XYZ file of C-alpha atoms in Angstrom:
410
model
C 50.830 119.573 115.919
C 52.829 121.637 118.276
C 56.008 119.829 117.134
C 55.519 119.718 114.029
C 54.813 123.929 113.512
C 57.878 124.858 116.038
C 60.051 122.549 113.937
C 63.163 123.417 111.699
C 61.041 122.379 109.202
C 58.777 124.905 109.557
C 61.734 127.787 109.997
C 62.671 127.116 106.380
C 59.578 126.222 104.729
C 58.528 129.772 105.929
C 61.538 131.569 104.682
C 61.117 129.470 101.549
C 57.538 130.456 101.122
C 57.882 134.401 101.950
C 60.345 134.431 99.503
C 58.561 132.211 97.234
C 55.751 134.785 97.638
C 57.364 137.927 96.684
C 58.574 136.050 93.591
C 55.097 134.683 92.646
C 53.611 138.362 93.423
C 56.320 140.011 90.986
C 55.467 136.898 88.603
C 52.142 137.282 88.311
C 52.730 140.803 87.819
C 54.732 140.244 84.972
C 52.139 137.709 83.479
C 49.201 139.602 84.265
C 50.768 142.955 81.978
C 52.211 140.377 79.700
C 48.457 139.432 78.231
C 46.883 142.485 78.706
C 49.297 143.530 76.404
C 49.234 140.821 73.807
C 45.662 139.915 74.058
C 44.597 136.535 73.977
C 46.331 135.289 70.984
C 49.764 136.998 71.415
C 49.451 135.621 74.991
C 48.839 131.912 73.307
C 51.784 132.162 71.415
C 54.017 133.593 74.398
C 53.470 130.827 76.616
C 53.358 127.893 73.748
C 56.990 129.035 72.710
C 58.146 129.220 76.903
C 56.656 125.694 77.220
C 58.758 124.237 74.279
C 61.876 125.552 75.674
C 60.545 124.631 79.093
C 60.234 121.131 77.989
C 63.853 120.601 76.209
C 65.033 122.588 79.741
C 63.622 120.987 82.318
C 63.861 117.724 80.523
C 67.709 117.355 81.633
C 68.391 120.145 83.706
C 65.978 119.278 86.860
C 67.506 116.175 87.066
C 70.971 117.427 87.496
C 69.672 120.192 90.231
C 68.401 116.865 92.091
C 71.186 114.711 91.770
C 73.342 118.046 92.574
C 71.526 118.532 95.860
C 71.642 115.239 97.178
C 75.118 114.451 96.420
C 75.939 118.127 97.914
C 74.033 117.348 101.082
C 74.886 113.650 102.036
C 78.591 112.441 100.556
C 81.699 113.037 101.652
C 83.089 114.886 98.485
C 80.178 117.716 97.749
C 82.635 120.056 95.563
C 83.427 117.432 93.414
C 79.810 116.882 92.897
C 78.883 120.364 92.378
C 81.957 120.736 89.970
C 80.456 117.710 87.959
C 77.127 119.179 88.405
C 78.370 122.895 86.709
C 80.259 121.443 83.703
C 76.807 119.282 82.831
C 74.888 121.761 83.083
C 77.023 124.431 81.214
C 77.502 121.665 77.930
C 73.989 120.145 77.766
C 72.512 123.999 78.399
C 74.672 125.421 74.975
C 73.882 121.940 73.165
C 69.978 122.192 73.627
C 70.038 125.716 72.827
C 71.817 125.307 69.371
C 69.410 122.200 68.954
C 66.113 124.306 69.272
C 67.555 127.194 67.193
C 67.822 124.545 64.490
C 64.471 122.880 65.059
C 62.756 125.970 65.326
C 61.218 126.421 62.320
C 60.189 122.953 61.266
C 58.787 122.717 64.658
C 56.593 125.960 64.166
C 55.032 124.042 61.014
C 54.295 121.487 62.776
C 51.974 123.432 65.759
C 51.782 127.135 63.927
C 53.727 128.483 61.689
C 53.416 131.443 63.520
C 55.201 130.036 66.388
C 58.792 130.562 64.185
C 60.096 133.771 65.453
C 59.207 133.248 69.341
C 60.738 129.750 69.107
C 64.174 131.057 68.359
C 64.084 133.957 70.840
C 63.232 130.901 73.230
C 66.315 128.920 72.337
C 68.652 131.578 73.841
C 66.152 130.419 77.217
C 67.920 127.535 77.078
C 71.301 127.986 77.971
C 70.492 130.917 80.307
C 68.016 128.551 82.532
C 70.420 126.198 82.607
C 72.991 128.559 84.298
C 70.344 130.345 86.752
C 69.363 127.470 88.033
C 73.012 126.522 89.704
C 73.566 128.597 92.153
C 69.902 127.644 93.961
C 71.117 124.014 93.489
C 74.138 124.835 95.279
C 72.175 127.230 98.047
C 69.541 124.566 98.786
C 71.991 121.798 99.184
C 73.514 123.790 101.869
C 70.075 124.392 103.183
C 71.068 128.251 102.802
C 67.077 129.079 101.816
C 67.492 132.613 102.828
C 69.702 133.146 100.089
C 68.227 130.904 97.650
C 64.761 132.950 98.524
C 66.503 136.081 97.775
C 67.982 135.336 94.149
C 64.591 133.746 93.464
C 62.898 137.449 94.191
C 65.395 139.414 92.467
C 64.927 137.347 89.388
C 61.277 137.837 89.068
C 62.371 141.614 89.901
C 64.380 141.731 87.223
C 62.257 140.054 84.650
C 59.205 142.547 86.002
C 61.220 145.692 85.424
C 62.622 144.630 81.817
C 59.112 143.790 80.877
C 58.120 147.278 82.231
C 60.942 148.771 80.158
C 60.079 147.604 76.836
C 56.303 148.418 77.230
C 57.394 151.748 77.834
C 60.581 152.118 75.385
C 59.014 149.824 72.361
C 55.610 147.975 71.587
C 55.686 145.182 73.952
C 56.172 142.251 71.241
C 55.985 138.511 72.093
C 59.598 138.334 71.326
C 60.120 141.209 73.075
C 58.451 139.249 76.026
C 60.247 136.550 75.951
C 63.252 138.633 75.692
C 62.150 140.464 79.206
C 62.333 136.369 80.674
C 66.112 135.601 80.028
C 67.570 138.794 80.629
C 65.998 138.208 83.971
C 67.050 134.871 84.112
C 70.864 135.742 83.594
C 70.626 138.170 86.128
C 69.813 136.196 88.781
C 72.516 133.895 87.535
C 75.188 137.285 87.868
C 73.899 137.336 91.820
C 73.652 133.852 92.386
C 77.181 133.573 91.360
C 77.915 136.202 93.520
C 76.522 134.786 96.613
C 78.360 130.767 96.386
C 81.919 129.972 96.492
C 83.424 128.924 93.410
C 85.760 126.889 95.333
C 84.346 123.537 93.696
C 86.611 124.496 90.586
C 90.178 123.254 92.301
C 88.380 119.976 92.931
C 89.266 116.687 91.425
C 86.229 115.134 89.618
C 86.959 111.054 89.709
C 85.606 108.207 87.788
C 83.353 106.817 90.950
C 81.932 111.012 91.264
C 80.752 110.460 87.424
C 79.373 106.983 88.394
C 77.738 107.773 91.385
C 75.804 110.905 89.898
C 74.952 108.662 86.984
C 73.381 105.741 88.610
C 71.608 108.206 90.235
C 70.598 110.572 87.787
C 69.208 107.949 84.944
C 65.769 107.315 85.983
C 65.436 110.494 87.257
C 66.507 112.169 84.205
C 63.856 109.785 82.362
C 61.360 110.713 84.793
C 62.227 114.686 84.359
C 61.891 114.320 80.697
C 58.547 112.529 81.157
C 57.607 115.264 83.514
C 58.937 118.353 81.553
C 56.644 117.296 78.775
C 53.298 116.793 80.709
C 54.004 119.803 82.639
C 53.537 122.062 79.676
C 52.410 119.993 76.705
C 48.544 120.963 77.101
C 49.658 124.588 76.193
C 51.108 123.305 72.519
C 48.711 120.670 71.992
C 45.869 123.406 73.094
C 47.398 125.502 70.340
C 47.181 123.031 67.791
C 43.891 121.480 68.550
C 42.293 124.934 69.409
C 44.089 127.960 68.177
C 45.781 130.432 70.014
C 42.699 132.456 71.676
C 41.644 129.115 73.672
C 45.407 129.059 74.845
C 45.657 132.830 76.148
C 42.591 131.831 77.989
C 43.433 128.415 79.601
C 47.362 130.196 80.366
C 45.387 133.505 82.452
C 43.665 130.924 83.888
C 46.496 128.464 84.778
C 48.879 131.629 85.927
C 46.529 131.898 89.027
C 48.268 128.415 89.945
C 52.021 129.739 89.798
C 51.890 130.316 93.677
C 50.781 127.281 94.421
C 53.302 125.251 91.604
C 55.569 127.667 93.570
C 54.855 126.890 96.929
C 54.615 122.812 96.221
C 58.160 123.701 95.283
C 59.593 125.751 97.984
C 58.217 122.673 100.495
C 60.290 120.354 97.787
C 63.422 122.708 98.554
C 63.039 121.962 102.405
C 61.842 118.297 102.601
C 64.701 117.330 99.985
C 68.135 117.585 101.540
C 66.325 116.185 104.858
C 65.313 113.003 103.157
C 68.410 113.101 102.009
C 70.471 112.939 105.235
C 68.215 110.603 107.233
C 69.963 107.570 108.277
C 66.830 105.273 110.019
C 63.240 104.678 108.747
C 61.828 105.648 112.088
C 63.234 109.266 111.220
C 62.199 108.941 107.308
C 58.435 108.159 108.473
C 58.574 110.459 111.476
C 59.314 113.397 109.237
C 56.813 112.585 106.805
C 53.965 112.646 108.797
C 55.206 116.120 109.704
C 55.531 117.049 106.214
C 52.136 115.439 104.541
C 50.463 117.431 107.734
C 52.116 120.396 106.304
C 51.303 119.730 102.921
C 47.492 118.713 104.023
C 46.928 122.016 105.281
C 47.944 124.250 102.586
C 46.390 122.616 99.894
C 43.380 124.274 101.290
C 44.598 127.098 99.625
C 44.111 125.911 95.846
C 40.273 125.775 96.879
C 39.955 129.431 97.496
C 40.143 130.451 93.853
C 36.495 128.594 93.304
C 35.115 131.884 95.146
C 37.400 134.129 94.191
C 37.968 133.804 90.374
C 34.712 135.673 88.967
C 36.498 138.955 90.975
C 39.652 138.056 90.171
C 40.093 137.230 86.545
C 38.076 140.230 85.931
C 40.399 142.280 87.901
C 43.777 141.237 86.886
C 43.420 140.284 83.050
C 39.762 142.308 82.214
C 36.587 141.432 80.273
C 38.078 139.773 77.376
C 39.436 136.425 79.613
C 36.029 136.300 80.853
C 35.845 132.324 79.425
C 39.028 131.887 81.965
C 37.030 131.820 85.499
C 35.139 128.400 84.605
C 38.711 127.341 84.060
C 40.078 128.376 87.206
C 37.194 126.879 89.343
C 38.361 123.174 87.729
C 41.820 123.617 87.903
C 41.649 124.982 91.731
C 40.551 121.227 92.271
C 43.904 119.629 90.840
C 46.268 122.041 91.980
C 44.949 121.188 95.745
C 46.110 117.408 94.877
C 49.125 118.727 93.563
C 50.255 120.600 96.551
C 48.739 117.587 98.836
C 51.250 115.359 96.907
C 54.690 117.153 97.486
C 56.196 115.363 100.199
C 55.822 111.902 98.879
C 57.266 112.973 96.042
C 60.071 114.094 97.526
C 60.218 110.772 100.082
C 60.030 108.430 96.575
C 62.960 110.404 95.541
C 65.320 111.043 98.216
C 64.758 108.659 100.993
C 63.592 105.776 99.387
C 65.333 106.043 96.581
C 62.720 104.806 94.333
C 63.498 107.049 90.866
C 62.653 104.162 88.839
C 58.910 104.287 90.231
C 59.177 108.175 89.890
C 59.474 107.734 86.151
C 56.625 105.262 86.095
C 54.529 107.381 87.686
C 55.366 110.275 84.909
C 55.113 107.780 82.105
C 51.404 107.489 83.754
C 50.669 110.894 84.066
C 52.117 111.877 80.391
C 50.060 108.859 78.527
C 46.793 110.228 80.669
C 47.172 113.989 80.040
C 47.577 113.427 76.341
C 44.876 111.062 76.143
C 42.484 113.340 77.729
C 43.740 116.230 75.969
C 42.754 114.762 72.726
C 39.600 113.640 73.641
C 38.729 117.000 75.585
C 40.222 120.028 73.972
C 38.733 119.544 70.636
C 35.231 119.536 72.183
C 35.696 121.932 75.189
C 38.649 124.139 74.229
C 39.865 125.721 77.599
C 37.561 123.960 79.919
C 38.329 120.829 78.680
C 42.128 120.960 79.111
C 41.213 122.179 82.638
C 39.305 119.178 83.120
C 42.244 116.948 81.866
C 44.423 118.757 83.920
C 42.592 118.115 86.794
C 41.949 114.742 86.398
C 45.323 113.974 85.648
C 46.477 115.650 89.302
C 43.910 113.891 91.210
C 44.897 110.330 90.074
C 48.194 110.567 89.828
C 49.281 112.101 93.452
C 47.032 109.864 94.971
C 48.348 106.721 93.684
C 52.214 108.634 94.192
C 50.615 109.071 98.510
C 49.681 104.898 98.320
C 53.080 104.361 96.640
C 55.007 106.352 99.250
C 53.125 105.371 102.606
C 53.526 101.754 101.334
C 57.071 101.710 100.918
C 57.719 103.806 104.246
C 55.861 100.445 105.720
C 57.948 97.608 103.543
């Protein structure tokens, strides 16, 4: 245990997760002011509009801040891979965009027609996401997590003190809100491009670059898509099946999660490019004992919201999210597996190399989330997407652990 806390390992996953911190402290902020002052509903259709432009995003975009980072850390020609990398993400960012802005409204009718305005605000997301996203890629893939922590806190700064600004200029609005998110968005894009070298231009990009990043990229872009959607599809399908009040309160409760989806990440940042660069399995299964241990541990943390929620929903979002702290003592249980499961995750992907079984496992997780989101939600509301939620983590990073410590073995 000695080793494994005085590590390298640990030197970056703690810079990662102070800065990840401050960012999910100025989130939460913005969250937490965000449905006090919609209320319930206006809160429901915030996040159900996010999530749809979430899913399009994230969809293509994560798998090209993957590929990006291990092509960037471990081959010979990194510029030319980030140049590739930039010009993807710059045409697929303004192509989705246009395509949700088109969609918009016959997409409202189908979940609430409600939904119209917010999902074209949201389609601007897009784009904007897309280019915020590529200067981390470029920062973690030169393991430069000091900076990447920084432009990840002056985001959520920014997208605090917009908020702030149009409560106190203009009626907060869920456009309005949504608004507050890609304005901050773009201006952590304006310091992230401030802080890389935009050397990578004058670079050739060849034929074998374009294959490489491709062969690569496929099943994890499949996977991504599969991911994107059951990341966020219990917010629209809790919408449709339940109406917007049972969404605000299964969102305040989820938001008390954001640290820990933010911290699974920020150990994701750190165990990547190392996966990446390790040339013998005895190194590979060395380092992931260090980083499951790691992982083991702060899971814990998930567990302390069973205690804490009564005091804390109360708190933060008031009397009227009462319904949310049931919800936040089931989901505390799923979020622990969640945050358990990040470094064999990040072994499947990286080390080895098995994206095809990473899009399995999604395909998995999607087909069960839906399934018990149907079944639950119309019974249960909330408490029953919790419950599907939770479920749904619990099977699925244990089987991705038995998948990963087998193939370290084979």
């Amino acid at each position: 245990m000695k080793t494994i806390f005085a590590s390298q390992t640990i030197k970056d996953s703690s810079i990662v997760t102070v800065g990840m911190g401050l960012s999910a402290i100025l989130s939460a902020l913005s969250i937490f002011l965000i449905a006090r002052f919609l209320g319930p509903s206006g809160f429901g259709f915030y996040v159900s509009a996010l999530a749809v432009a979430v899913i399009i995003t994230d969809s293509v975009e994560l798998a090209i801040s993957n590929s990006l980072v291990k092509f960037a850390s471990g081959s010979d020609r990194p510029l030319s891979f980030i140049k590739y990398g930039f010009y993807l993400k710059v045409g697929l960012g303004l192509f989705l965009g246009l395509l949700l802005a088109q969609l918009s409204r016959p997409l409202a009718q189908l979940i609430q027609p409600e939904l119209t305005g917010p999902l074209l605000t949201a389609s601007v997301f897009i784009p904007v996401l897309f280019l915020q996203r590529f200067p981390r890629s470029v920062l973690q893939s030169q393991k430069r997590f000091l900076a990447d922590s920084f432009l990840e806190v002056m985001t959520s700064l920014l997208r605090l003190l917009f908020i702030l600004g149009f409560y106190y200029w203009f009626n907060l609005t869920v456009n309005l809100a949504i608004l507050a998110y890609i304005l901050g968005a773009f201006g952590g894009f304006l310091i992230g491009a401030w802080l890389i070298s935009w050397q990578f231009l004058n670079q050739p990009v060849t034929a074998s670059i374009k294959s490489a990043f491709f062969n690569f990229q496929k099943w994890l872009t499949f996977g991504f898509i599969v991911a994107a959607i059951h990341g966020r599809i219990d917010s629209v399908l809790l919408l449709r099946l339940s109406g917007s009040e049972a969404t605000g309160i299964y969102q305040a409760a989820y938001r008390f999660f954001m640290p820990v989806i933010q911290l699974a990440g920020a150990l994701s940042l750190v165990f990547a490019p190392r996966f990446a660069s390790f040339d013998s399995k005895l190194k590979i299964n060395q380092y992931l004992f260090k980083a499951s241990a790691l992982s083991f541990s702060l899971a814990a943390l998930s567990l302390l919201m069973i205690p804490l929620s009564p005091v804390l929903v109360n708190l933060i979002f008031g009397a009227k999210y009462a319904a949310s702290v049931a919800t936040v003592k089931i989901l505390s249980l799923g979020f622990a597996a969640f945050l358990a499961g990040a470094p064999f995750a990040s072994h499947l992907i990286y080390s080895a190399h098995r994206t095809k079984i990473f899009f399995l496992l999604n395909v998995l997780q999607l087909l069960l989330l839906v399934s018990l989101d149907f079944y639950l939600m119309p019974r249960f509301g909330s408490v029953g997407a919790a419950w599907a939620m939770t479920i749904t983590l619990i099977i699925i990073n244990s089987l991705m652990a038995g998948v990963a410590l087998w193939k370290s073995r084979s």
